[in-house]
CSV table of C-alpha atoms in Angstrom, one decimal:
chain,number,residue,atom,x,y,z
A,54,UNK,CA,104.6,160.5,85.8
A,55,UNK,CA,103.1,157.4,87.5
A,56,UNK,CA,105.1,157.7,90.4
A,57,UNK,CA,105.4,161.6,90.5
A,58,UNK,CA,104.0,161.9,93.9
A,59,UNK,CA,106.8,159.4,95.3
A,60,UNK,CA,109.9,159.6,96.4
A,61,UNK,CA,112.2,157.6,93.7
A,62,UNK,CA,115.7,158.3,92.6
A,63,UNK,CA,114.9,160.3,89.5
A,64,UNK,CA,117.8,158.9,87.0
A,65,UNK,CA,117.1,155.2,88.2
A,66,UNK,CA,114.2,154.4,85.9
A,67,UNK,CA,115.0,151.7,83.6
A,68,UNK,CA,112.1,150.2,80.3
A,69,UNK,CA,112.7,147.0,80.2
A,70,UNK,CA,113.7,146.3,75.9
A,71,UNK,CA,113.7,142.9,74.2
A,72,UNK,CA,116.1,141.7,71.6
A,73,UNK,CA,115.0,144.3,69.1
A,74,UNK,CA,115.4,147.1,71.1
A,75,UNK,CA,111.7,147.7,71.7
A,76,UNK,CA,110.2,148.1,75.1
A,77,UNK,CA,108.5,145.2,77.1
A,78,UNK,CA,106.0,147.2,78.9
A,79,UNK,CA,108.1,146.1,82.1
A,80,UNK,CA,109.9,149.3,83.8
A,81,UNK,CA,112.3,149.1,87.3
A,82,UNK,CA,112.8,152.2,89.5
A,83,UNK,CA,114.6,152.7,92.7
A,84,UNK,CA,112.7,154.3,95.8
A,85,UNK,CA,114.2,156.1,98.5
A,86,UNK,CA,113.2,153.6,100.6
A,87,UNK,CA,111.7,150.2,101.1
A,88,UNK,CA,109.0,152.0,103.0
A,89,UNK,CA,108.4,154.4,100.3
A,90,UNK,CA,107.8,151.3,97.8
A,91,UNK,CA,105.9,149.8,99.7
A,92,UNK,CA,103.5,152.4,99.9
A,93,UNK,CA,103.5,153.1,95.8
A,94,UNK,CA,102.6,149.2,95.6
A,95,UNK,CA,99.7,149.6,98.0
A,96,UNK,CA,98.2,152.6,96.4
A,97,UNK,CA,99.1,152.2,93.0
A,98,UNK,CA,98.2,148.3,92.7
A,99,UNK,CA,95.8,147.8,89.7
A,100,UNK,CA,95.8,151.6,88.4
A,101,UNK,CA,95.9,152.4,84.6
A,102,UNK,CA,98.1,154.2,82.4
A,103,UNK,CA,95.6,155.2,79.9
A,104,UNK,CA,94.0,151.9,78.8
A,105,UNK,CA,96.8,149.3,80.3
A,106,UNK,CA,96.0,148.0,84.2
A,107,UNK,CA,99.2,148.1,85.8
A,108,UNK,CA,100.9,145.2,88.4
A,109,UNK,CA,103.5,146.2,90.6
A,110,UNK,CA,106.0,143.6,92.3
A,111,UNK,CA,108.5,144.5,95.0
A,112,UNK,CA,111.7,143.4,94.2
A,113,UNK,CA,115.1,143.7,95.3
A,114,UNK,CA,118.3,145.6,93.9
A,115,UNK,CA,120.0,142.7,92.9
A,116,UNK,CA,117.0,142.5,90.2
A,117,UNK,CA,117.3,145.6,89.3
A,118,UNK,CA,121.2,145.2,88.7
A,119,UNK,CA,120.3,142.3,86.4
A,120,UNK,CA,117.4,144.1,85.2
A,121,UNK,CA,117.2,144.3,81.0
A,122,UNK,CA,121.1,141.6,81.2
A,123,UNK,CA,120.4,138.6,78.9
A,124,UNK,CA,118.5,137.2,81.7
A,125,UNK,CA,114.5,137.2,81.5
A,126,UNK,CA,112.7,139.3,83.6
A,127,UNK,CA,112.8,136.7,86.5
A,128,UNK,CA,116.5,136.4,86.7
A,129,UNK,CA,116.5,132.9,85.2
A,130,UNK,CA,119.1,131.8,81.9
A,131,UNK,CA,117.3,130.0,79.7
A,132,UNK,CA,119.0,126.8,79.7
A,133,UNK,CA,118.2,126.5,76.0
A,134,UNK,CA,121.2,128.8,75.4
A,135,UNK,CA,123.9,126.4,76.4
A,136,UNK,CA,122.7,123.4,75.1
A,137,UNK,CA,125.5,122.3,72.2
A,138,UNK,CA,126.0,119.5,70.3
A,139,UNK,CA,128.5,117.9,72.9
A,140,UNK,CA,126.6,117.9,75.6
A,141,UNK,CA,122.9,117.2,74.2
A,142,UNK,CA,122.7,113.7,75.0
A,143,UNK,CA,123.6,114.3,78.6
């Protein structure tokens, strides 16, 4: 409902979950156009849904393709994940 009075592709709307399958508070969506997102970050910026102040960033689809992967929220691998024994000394 946040973004009713915008033109977004209705079925692209994703919550962003964490390992337990509970949401983040992050959401992505797909507007019709860049122009049309860039208007819903202008007006919207700093709005509330009920008590929670909202951010909004522009990003691109590639993003939102990796959007809820194994990947954080930035895109980044953790590098964490591929340490092993064999190669922690390196």
């Amino acid at each position: 409902k946040f973004f009713t009075q915008y033109r977004f592709i209705q079925n692209s709307v994703i919550f962003g979950m964490n390992k337990d399958d509970r949401r983040t508070g992050y959401v992505a969506l797909l507007f019709e156009s860049e122009e049309e997102a860039s208007k819903a970050v202008k007006e919207k910026q700093g709005a509330s849904i009920r008590h929670r102040w909202i951010e909004l960033f522009l990003k691109d689809y590639g993003f939102y393709c990796k959007f809820n992967s194994k990947r954080n929220v930035d895109g980044y691998v953790p590098l964490a994940s591929f340490i092993t024994k064999e190669n922690k000394s390196r």
